[in-house]
mmCIF file of C-alpha atoms in Angstrom:
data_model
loop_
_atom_site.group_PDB
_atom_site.id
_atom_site.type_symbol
_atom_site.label_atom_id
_atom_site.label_comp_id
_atom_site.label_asym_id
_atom_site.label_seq_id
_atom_site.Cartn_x
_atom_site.Cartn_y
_atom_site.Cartn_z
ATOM 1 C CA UNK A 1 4.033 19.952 -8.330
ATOM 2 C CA UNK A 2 0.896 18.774 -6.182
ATOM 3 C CA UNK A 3 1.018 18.113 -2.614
ATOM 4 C CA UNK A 4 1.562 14.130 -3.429
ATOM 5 C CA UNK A 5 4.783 14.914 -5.719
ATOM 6 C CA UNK A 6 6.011 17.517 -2.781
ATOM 7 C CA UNK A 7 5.388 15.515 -0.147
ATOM 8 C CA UNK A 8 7.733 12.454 -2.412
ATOM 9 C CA UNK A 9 10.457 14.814 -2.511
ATOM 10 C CA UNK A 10 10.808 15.084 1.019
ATOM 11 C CA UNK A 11 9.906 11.268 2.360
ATOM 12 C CA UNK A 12 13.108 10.534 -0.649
ATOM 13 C CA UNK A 13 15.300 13.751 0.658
ATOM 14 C CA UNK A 14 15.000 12.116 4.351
ATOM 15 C CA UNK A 15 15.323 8.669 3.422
ATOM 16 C CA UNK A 16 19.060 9.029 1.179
ATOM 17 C CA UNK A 17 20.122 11.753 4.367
ATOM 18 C CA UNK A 18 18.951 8.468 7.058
ATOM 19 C CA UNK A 19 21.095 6.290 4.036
ATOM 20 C CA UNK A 20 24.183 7.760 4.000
ATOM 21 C CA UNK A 21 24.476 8.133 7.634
ATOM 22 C CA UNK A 22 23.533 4.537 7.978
ATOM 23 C CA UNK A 23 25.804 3.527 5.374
ATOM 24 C CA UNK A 24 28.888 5.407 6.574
ATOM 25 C CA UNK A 25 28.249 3.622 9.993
ATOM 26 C CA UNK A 26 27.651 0.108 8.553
ATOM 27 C CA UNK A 27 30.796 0.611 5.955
ATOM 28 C CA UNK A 28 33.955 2.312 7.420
ATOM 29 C CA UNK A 29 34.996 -0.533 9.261
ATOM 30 C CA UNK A 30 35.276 -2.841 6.099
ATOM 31 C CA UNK A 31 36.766 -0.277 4.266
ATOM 32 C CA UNK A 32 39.222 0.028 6.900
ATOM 33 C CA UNK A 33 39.736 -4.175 6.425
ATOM 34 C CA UNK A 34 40.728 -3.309 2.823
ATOM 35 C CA UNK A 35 43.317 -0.735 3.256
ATOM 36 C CA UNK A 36 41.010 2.287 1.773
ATOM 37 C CA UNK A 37 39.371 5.204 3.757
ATOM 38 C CA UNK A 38 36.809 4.786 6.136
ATOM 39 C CA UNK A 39 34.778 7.229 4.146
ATOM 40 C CA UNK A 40 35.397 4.899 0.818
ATOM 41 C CA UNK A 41 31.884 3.655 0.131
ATOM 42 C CA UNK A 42 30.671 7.118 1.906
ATOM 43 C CA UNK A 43 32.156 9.076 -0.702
ATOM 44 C CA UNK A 44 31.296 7.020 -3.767
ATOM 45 C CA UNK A 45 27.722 6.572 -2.721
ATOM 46 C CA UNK A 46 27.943 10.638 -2.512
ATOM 47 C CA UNK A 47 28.900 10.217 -6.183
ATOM 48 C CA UNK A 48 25.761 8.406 -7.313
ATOM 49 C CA UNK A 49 24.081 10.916 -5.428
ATOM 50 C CA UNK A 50 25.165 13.926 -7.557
ATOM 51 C CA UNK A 51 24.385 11.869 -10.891
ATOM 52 C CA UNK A 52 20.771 10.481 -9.143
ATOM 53 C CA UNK A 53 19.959 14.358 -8.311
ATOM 54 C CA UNK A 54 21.129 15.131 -11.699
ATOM 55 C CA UNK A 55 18.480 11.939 -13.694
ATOM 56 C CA UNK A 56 15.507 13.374 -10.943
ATOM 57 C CA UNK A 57 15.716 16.646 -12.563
ATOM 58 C CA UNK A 58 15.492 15.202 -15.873
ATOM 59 C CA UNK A 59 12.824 12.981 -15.558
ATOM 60 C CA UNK A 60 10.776 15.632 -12.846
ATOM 61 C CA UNK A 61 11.238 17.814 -15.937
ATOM 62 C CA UNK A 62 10.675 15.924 -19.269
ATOM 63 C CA UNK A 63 6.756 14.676 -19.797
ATOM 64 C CA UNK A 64 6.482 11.235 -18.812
ATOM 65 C CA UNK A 65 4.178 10.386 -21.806
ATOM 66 C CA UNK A 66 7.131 10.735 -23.856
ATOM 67 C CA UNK A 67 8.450 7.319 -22.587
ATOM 68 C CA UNK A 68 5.205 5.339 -24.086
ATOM 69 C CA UNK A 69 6.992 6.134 -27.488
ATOM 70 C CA UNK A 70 10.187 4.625 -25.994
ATOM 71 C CA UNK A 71 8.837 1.527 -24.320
ATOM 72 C CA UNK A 72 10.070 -0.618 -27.166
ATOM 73 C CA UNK A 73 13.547 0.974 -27.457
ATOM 74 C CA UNK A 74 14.172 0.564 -23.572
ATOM 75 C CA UNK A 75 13.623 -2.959 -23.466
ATOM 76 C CA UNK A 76 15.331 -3.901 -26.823
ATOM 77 C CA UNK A 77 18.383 -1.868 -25.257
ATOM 78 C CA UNK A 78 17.934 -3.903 -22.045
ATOM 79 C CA UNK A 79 17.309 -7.108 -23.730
ATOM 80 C CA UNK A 80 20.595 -6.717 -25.721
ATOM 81 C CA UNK A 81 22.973 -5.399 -22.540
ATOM 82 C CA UNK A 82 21.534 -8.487 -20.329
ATOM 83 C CA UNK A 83 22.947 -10.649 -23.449
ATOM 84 C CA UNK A 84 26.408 -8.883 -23.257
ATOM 85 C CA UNK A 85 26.722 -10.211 -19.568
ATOM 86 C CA UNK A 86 26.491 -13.581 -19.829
ATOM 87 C CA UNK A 87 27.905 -13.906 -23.459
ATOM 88 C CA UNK A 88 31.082 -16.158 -22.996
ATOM 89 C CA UNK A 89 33.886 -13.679 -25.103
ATOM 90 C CA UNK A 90 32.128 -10.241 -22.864
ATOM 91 C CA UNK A 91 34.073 -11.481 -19.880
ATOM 92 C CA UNK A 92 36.571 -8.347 -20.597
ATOM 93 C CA UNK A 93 33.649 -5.770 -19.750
ATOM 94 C CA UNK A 94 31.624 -8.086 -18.025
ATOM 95 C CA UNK A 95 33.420 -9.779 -15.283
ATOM 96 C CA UNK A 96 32.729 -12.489 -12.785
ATOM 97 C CA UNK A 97 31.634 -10.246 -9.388
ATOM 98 C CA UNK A 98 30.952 -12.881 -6.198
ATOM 99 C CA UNK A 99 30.302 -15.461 -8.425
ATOM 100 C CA UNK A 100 27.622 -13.866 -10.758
ATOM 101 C CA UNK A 101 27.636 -11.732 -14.003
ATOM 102 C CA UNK A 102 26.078 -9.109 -13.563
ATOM 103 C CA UNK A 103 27.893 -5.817 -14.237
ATOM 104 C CA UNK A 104 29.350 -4.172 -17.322
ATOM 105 C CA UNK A 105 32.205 -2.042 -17.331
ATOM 106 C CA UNK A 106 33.518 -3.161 -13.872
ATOM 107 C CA UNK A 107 30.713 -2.366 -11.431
ATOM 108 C CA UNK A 108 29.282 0.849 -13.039
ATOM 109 C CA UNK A 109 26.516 -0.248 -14.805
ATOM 110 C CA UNK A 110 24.072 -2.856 -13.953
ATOM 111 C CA UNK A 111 21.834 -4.097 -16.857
ATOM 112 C CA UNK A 112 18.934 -5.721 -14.398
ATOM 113 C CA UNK A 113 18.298 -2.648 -12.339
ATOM 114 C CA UNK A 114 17.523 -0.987 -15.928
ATOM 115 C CA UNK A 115 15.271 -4.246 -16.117
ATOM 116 C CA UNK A 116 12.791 -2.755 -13.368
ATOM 117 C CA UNK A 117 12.233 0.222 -15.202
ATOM 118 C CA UNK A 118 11.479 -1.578 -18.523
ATOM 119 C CA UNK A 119 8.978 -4.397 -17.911
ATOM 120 C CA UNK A 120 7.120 -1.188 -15.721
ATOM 121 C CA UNK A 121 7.307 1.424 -19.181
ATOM 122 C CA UNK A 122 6.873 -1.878 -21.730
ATOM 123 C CA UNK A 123 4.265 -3.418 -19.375
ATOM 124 C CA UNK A 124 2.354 -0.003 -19.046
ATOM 125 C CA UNK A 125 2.507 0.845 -23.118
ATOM 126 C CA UNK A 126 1.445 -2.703 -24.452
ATOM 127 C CA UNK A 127 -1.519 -3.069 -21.934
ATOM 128 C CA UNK A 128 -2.638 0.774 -22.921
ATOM 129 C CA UNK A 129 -2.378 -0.567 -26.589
ATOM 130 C CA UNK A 130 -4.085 -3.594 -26.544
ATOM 131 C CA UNK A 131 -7.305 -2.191 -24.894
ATOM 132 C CA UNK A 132 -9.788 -4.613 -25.203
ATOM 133 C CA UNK A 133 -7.673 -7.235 -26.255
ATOM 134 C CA UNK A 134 -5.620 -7.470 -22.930
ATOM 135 C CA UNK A 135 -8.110 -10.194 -22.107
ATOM 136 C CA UNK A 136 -7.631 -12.616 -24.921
ATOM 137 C CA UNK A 137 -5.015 -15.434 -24.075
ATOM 138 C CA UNK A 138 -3.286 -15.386 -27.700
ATOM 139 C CA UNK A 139 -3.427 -11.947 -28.999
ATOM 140 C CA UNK A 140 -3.380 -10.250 -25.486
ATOM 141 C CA UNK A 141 -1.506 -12.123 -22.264
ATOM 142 C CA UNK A 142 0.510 -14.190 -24.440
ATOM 143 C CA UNK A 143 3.281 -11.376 -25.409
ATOM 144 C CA UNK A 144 3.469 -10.215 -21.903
ATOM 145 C CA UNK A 145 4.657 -14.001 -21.462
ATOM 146 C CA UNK A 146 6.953 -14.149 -24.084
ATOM 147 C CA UNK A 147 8.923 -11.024 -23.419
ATOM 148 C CA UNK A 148 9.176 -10.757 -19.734
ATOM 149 C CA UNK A 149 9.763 -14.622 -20.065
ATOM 150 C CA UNK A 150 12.600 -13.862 -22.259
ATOM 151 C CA UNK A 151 14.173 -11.053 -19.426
ATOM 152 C CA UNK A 152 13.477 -13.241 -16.817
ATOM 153 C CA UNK A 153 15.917 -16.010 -18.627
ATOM 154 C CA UNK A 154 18.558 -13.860 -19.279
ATOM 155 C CA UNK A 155 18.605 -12.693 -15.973
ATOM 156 C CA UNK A 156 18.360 -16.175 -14.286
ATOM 157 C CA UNK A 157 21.513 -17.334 -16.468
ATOM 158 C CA UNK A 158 23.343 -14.070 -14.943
ATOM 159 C CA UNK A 159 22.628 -15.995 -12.240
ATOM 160 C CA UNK A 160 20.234 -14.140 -10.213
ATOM 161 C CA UNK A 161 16.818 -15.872 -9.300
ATOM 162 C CA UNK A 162 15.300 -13.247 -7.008
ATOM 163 C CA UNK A 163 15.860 -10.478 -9.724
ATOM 164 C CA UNK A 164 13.573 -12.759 -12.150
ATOM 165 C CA UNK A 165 10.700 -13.501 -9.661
ATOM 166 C CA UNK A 166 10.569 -9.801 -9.244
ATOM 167 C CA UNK A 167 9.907 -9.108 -13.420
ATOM 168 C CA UNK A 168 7.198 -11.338 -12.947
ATOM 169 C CA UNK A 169 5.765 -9.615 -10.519
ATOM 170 C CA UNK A 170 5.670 -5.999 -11.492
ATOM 171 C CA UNK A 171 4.737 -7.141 -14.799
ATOM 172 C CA UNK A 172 1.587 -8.738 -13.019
ATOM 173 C CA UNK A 173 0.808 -5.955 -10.940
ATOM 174 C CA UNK A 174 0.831 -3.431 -13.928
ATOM 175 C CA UNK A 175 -1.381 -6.019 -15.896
ATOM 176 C CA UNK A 176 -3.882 -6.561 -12.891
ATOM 177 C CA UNK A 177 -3.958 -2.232 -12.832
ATOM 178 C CA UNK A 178 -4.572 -2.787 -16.457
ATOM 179 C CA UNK A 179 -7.413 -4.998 -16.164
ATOM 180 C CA UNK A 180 -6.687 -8.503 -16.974
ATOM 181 C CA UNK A 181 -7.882 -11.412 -16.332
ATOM 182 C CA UNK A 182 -7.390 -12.804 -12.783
ATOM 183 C CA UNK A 183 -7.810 -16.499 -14.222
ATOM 184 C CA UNK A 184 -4.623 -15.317 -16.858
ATOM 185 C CA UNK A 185 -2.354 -14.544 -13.836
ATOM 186 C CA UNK A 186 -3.237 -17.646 -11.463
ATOM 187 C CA UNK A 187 -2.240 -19.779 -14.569
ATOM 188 C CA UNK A 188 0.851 -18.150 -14.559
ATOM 189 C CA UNK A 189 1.432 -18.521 -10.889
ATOM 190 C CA UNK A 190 1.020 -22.385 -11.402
ATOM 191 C CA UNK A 191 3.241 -22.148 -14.406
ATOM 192 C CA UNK A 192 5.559 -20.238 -12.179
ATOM 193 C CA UNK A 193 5.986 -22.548 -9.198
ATOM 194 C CA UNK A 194 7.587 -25.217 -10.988
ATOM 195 C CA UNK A 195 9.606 -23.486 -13.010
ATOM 196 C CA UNK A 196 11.166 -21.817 -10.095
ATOM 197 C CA UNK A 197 11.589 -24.967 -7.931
ATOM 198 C CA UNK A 198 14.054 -26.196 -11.170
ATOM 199 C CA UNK A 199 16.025 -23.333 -11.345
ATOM 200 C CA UNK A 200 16.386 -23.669 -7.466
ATOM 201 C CA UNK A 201 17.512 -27.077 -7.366
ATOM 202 C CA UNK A 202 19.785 -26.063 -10.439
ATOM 203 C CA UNK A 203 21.863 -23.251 -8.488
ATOM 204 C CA UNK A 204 22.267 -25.280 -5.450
ATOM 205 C CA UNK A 205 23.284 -22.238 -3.428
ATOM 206 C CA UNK A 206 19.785 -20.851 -3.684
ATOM 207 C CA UNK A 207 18.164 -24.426 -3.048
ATOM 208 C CA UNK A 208 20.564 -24.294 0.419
ATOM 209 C CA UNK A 209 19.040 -21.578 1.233
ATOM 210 C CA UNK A 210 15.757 -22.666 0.675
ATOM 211 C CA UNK A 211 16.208 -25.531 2.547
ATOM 212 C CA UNK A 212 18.026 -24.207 5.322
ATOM 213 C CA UNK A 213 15.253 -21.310 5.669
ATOM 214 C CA UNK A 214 12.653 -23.919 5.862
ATOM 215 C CA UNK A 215 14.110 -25.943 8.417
ATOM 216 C CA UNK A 216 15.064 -22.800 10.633
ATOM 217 C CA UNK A 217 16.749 -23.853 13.738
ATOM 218 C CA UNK A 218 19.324 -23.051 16.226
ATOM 219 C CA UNK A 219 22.166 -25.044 14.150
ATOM 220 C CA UNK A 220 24.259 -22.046 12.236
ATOM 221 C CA UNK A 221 25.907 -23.433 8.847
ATOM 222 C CA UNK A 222 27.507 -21.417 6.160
ATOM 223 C CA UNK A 223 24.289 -20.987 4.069
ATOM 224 C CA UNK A 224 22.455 -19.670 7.204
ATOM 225 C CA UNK A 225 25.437 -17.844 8.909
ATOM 226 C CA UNK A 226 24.490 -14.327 7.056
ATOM 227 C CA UNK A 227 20.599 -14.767 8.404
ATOM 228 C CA UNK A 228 21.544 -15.674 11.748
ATOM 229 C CA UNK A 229 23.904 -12.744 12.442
ATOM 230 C CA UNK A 230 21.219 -10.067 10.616
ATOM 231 C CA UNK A 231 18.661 -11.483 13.198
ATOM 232 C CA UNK A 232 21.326 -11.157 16.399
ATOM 233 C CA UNK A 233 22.178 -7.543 15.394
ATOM 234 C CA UNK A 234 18.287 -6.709 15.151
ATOM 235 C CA UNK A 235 17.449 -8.530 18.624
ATOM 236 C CA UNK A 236 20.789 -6.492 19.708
ATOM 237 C CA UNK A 237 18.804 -3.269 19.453
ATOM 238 C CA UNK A 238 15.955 -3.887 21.447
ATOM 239 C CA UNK A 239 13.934 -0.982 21.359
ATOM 240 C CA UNK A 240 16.171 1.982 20.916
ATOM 241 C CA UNK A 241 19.253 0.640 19.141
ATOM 242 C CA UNK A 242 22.956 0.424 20.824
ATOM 243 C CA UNK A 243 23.706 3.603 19.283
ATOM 244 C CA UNK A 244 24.964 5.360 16.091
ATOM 245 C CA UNK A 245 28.045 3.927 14.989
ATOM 246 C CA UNK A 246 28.168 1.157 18.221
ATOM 247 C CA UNK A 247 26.914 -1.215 16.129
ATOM 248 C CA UNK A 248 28.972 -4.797 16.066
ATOM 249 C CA UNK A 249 27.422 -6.508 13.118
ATOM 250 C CA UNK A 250 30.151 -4.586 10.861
ATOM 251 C CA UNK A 251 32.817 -5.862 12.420
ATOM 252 C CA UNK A 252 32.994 -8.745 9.843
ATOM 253 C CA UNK A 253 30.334 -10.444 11.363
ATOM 254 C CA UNK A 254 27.566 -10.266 8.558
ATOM 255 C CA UNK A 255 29.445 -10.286 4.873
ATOM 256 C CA UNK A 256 28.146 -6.936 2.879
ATOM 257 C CA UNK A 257 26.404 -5.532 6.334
ATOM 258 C CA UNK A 258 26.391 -1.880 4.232
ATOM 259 C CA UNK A 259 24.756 -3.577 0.929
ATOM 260 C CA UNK A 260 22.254 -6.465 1.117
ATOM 261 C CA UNK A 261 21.846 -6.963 4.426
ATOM 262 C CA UNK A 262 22.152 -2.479 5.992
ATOM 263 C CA UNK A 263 18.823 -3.215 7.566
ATOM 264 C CA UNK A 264 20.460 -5.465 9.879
ATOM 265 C CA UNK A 265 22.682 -2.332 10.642
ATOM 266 C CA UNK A 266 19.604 -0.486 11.161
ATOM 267 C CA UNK A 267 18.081 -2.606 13.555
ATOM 268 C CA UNK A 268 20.946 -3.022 15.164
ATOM 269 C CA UNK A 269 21.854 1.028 15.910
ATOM 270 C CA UNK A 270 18.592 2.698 15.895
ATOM 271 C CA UNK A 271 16.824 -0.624 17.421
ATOM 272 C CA UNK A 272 12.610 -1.493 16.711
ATOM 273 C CA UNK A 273 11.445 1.677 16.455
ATOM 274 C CA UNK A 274 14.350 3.017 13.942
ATOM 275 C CA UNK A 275 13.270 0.040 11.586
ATOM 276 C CA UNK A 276 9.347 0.538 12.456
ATOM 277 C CA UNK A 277 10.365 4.081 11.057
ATOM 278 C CA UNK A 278 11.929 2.339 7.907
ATOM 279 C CA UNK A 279 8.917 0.335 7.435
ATOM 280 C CA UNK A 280 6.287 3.523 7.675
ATOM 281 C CA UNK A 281 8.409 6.073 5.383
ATOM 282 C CA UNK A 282 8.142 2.985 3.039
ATOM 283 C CA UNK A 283 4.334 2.638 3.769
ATOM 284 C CA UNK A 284 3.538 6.329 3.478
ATOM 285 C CA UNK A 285 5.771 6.175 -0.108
ATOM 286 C CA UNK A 286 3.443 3.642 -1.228
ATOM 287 C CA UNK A 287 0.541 5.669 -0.183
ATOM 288 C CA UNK A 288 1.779 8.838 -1.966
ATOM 289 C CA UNK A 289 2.824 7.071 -5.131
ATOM 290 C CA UNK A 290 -1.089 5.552 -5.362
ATOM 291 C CA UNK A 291 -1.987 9.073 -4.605
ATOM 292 C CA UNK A 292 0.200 9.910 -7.416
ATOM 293 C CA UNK A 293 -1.334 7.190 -9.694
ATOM 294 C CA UNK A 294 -5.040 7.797 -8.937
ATOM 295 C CA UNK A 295 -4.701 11.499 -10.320
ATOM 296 C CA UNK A 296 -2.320 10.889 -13.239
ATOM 297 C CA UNK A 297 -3.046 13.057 -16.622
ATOM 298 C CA UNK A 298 -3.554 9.615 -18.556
ATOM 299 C CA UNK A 299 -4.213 5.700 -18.036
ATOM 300 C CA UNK A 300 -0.674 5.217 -19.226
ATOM 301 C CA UNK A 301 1.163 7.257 -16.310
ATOM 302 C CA UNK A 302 -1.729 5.422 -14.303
ATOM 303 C CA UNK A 303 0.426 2.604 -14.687
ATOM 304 C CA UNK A 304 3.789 3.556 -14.692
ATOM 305 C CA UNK A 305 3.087 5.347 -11.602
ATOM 306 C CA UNK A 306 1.514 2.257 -10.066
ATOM 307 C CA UNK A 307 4.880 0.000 -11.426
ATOM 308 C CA UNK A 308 6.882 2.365 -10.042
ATOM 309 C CA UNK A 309 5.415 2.353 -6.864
ATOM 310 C CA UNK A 310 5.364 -1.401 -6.567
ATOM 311 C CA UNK A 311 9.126 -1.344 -7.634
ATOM 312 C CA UNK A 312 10.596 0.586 -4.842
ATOM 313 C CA UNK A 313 8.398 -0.236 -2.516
ATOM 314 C CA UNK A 314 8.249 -3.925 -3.196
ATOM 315 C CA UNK A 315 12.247 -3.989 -2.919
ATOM 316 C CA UNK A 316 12.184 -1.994 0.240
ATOM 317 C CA UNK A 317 9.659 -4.760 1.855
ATOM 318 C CA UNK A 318 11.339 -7.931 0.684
ATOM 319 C CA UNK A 319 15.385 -6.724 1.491
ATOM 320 C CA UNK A 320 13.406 -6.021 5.447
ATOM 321 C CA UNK A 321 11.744 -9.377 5.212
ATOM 322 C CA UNK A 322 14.810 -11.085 4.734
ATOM 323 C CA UNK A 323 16.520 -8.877 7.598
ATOM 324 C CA UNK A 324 13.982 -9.915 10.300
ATOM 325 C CA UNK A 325 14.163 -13.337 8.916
ATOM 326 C CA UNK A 326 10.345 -13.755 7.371
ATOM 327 C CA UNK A 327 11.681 -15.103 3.891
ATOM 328 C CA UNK A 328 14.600 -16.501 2.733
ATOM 329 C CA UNK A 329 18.091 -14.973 1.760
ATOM 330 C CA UNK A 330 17.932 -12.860 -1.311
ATOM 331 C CA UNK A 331 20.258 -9.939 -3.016
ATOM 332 C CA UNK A 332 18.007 -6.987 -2.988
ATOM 333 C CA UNK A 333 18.756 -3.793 -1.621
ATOM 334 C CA UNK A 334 16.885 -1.438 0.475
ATOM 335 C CA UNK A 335 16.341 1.511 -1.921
ATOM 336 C CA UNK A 336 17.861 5.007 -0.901
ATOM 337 C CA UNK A 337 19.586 3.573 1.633
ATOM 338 C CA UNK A 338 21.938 0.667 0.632
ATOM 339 C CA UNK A 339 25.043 0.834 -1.333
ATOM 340 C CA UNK A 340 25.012 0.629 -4.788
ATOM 341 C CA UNK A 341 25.279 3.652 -7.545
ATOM 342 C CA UNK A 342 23.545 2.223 -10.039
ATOM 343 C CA UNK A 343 20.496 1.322 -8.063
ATOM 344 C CA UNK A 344 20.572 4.158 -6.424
ATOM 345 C CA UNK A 345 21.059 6.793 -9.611
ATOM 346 C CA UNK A 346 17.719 4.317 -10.835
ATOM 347 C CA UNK A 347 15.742 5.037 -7.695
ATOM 348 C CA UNK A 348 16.107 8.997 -8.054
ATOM 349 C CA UNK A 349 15.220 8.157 -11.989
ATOM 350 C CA UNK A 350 12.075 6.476 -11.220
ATOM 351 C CA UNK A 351 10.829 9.234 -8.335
ATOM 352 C CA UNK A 352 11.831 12.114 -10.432
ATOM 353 C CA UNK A 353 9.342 10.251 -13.234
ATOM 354 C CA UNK A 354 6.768 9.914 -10.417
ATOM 355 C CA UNK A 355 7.238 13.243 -9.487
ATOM 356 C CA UNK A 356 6.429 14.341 -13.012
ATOM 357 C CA UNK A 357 3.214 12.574 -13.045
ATOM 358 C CA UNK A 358 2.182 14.078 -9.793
ATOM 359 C CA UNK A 359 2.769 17.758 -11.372
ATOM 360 C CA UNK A 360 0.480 20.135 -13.818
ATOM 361 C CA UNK A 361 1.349 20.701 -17.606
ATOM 362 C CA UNK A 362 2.321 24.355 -17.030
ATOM 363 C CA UNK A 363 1.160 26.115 -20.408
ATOM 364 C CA UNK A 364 2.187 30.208 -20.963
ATOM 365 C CA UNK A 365 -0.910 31.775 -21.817
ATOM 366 C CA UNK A 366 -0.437 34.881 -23.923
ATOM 367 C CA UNK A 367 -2.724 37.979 -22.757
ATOM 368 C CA UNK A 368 -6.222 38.498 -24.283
ATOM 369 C CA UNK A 369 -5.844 40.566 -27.862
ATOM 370 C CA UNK A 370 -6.697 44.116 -27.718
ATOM 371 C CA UNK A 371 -9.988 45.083 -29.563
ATOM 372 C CA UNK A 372 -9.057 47.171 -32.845
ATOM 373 C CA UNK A 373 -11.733 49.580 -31.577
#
């Protein structure tokens, strides 16, 4: 491995050893609400550890250029287990979880977290492909469009809005890497707006929250309530935090304080400079993973290293944007560090494969032939 890919292994190391401590602080209390251990979510997230430390070795191991034969395969898989969650006779393996459809098989797997990883690999592959032809309208930008387009409605119908805004985006940030036209994107961006502002008025609950984010005041409502107590749990901690495990925010105060909203936990326990920490080990894992990118063996792990960057990183940024209460309410987690298996076992995936770009082909070279004389 190269210094980069070393360095990664660490920054993640430190980051899921912060997690779990955060997450056993932010959790045992609302495990203890529904009759289980305090060490419930603790022990399961342990659980998607061992099978995340289990997919980093595979993909640290296996050569990432093998995946530009799969790109096709990975999305038609993920196109057709999106479909079985919001088909109307799945509902046995694809229940109704807090109001959405999003999980198969209980809550093991989650088809959009796959998502991430497939516009990135799909993304990457077609633009290396088309070459020269990325910046033609028809024969190049146009099946971006109609592929991601057709993700993004699947997962919209699921529903989950934020999940689709953020297909579009690593989709655009692997084709601006790639080279296309900055006139192709802007169109899309105007295509984009509109589009959006429907489906937001459709699901009124994200419309609320729109609204309610946009007319921020000292008024606390149910669409607000969750925002409101994140940003009194993060004033709470001041500068060094009330303490490990003094926090109050998980006492049924914020709904899911160990899941969408743990940074609020943070903020509250460790205080500003805990979540100023947060913000630069997310920083400095951009900064590797570019490292990472700019020395890749070929322009295709260029740009899966670049969409895989963006894709933690990007999650990380938004989830602690919504925390500190600079955008509006949305469900992503903070990667490494909230709960969530199957995010979780995905995040190890996708830093084992960026670990894999940052590392030599090691070749066994046999020793020179002796001369017959």
């Amino acid at each position: 491995m190269g210094v980069e890919a070393r360095a990664l292994v660490v920054l993640t190391a430190a980051l899921l050893v912060f997690g779990l401590a955060v997450l056993y602080s932010a959790s045992s209390l609302p495990a203890i609400e529904e009759h289980r251990s305090n060490a419930f979510y603790l022990l399961r997230q342990l659980s998607g550890v061992a099978i995340g430390v289990i997919a980093f070795a595979v993909a640290a191991k296996m050569d990432a250029e093998r995946w530009y034969k799969w790109a096709w395969p990975l999305m038609g898989a993920t196109l057709a287990l999106m479909l079985i969650t919001i088909l109307p006779f799945t509902r046995s393996i694809a229940p109704v979880i807090h109001g959405s459809r999003r999980f198969l098989i209980g809550a093991s797997i989650q088809p959009s977290e796959i998502g991430r990883f497939a516009v990135v690999i799909w993304s990457a592959m077609l633009v290396v492909k088309k070459g020269p032809q990325l910046r033609r309208l028809t024969t190049g930008f146009l099946p971006f469009l109609v592929v991601v387009g057709a993700l993004d409605v699947l997962v919209v119908m699921e529903p989950d809005l934020s999940t689709a805004l953020l297909y579009s985006l690593l989709m655009s940030v692997v084709l601006f890497a790639g080279g296309v036209r900055i006139g192709f994107l802007l169109v899309l961006g105007v295509i984009a707006v509109p589009v959006l502002w429907h489906e937001a008025q459709r699901l009124q609950y994200v419309f609320a929250r729109l609204v309610s984010f946009a007319n921020a005041g000292p008024t606390v409502t149910a669409i607000n309530y969750q925002l409101k107590q994140s940003l009194i749990a993060v004033g709470s901690g001041r500068l060094l935090g009330v303490g490990f495990g003094h926090g109050h925010q998980q006492a049924g105060f914020v709904p899911f304080p160990y899941d969408d909203f743990i940074g609020s936990t943070i903020g509250e326990e460790w205080g500003f400079l805990g979540l100023s920490a947060v913000i630069l080990a997310f920083a400095l894992w951009t900064w590797l993973g570019f490292r990472v990118a700019r020395a890749a063996r070929t322009p295709f792990l260029q740009l899966v290293a670049i969409g895989i960057t963006f894709a933690i990183t990007m999650t990380a940024y938004l989830h602690l944007g919504v925390v500190i209460g600079l955008l509006p309410t949305t469900g992503l987690t903070l990667p490494f560090i909230s709960y969530g298996r199957s995010d979780l076992i995905l995040s190890m995936f996708l830093t084992g494969l960026l670990v894999n770009i940052g590392s030599v082909r090691e070749r066994v070279m046999a020793p020179a032939a002796i001369p017959p004389t």
